[in-house]
């Protein structure tokens, strides 16, 4: 009896979340820079909408798993993820087609960001370049092929195939070998041959930053969003501009299907895409803008993936190619690289 | 000669066991921006920063809540069970014992996954509720085991005497048995608290919007940056656990029961 | 009858039912998942799992590291426990407290420290280079050695505690008596200490082996993707590929491994009698 009572009391205590404000928007975002987002985006939005934002953070695989698990009664109203993750959710019919007329800032976005996965099921809100960070005092990087060069043996890290950066690195290594298709089997094989020379296949840029700062690794491909961590280090790091150019990726916003909170979600997405917020977010060095009207100083721009010229030069891997081929890549990777 | 050997063996073993903890304390006290040992100068800024990180405050409270209420519930279930298994000649006692001890054998990550897939998703349990169940189940074996061993030391004829002298069964339990196993119950509570508070694998799959246990939140923080604040927080938590154990040891001789 | 059976069941059953419904049932369903297919029961999930070379490697590596960690913990544990038991009462309490201490510290913190210790510019490499054992720093992070050290540090206290309590039960004069009768230390250990402490070894061995199999953070942080173990593989299968069949297979393997380790150790202990 005692047990039942205490359980009952407990379930009351656990239900307190339900007593929050009437209007609540639950969003699912990457876990980095939450304090800065709060200031630039969440707090001002809560003020405008008179609602509560519940922010779910985590890495994308966990967050996607949760969206899928709650497909019938979505907990998450909108989420920001990579374009290929968005496409994979869309193929599982978990994503609502957007009515872009409800996004007043939609036309201000770079063309590539307006409908990145087709069917208006996502809009891009940030671009990032991806290149190689290296120690200028120890090596010189002119090509993506340098990653597997003898000189770097034992001091290089590559992104894991399961993350977003992994396929981008494969693409650029293939380009360096003169291969423009998405058949990466020979690239994976050559990574496999060099597996012992590679310190680790990292999965988080934070992990890479720690490894490079403790001089474990002297060169590795990484997204531009992580650059500020290297820039501020006492060690001499540089951002490579390889002959094959830089790879690029885009993160997008999606709305979950049937979440019942569409109006608020549109309002939030539109606000995030507005020149005002995109500028604030860019100036806080969190995300590079996808809104063409954003203007930032050269100093700020140096930390970002900024400007039409750069964005149009990036090699972007088609999200559909990633999803269609990933199983094959991972399979071969597991047999030849991780062994 | 033998003294020298003894101190060498113990010195090396303890260095191996305690060394990493010392390093964490100092790495957290770094004046630099990255995790390093020896640290880049000393400062308390990371120790102070820990308190300003909102998600750490929230997850700390959740972990505290789970550790306290999960353990109390485990004791409310476990003490009567331990008593019954000890005093009564029950049919299927061995089965009950195995069932109650099962959570200790099953790897935590599987528990978390199973609860997520079969309780949270289909039955609409909240993540907090599932975490609470998992942490209770996890502590249950310790509660039963530790309380059983202190019941073993208590002769059953004391209760019989109490009943003969006019106590009801309930009174005999509360007035005779409970005061005598107090130490065991408290030891079980502390053991359960520490186990629950530091638990990682069970909670890996069990997190939701704004709901994360502290160790999982620390891992999540490390996905953003490896700055020394996680080291500082780890050191602070260790001091918290240690002071609880220290106080308990002083008051009760806690280690006798573990 | 003073202790009525029905009353006893009423006291014991809530705990049992709680564990059964909220714990054993979900885990049981998860384990059964790999045996189900559209046309009845199957072992296909297991066959597919072991058909992949990576999975076999990970399984063998987990087994190997589990045995190595438990074995090393036993060797060091015996030495340390023997020293502890022979200390004066007050020193014994203090040293024992220091051995228990790591168990109170979050495994996140304990693993985190090793990143710094084992790094290229960490203490271990500084010592190795300083002593002239190697000209250049050796790579330790993301190797089996790193995972081994992390696990050993995490679980050795459990072995020492088990062995200390077993050794405390050895009558004080047995070892000196054996020495007087001409036994060397080697004989004393195998003929006297080991037989008298084997129960502690079984408990400690099972705890350390099971702990090493099911640790998540240590292989995740110190091993990374190059040194996968079953626990990290399980997490990856679920999170990256939504592959619940592999998760179910790995879960079963882990449980079977822990159980067999316990049975095997018990068997060895009784066979020596």
Coordinates of C-alpha atoms in Angstrom, one line a residue, chain A residues 23 25 45 99 102 255 259-270:
Chain A
X23 CA 1.5 27.4 -26.1
X25 CA 6.9 24.5 -29.2
X45 CA 11.2 34.3 -30.0
X99 CA 3.8 25.7 -47.3
X102 CA 4.0 31.0 -44.8
X255 CA 8.6 20.0 -39.6
X259 CA 2.5 17.6 -35.0
X260 CA -0.6 19.8 -34.5
X261 CA 1.5 22.8 -33.8
X262 CA 2.1 23.9 -37.3
X263 CA 1.3 27.7 -36.9
X264 CA 3.8 28.1 -34.2
X265 CA 6.4 26.0 -36.0
X266 CA 6.1 28.2 -39.1
X267 CA 6.4 31.3 -37.1
X268 CA 9.6 30.0 -35.4
X269 CA 11.1 28.8 -38.7
X270 CA 10.4 32.1 -40.4

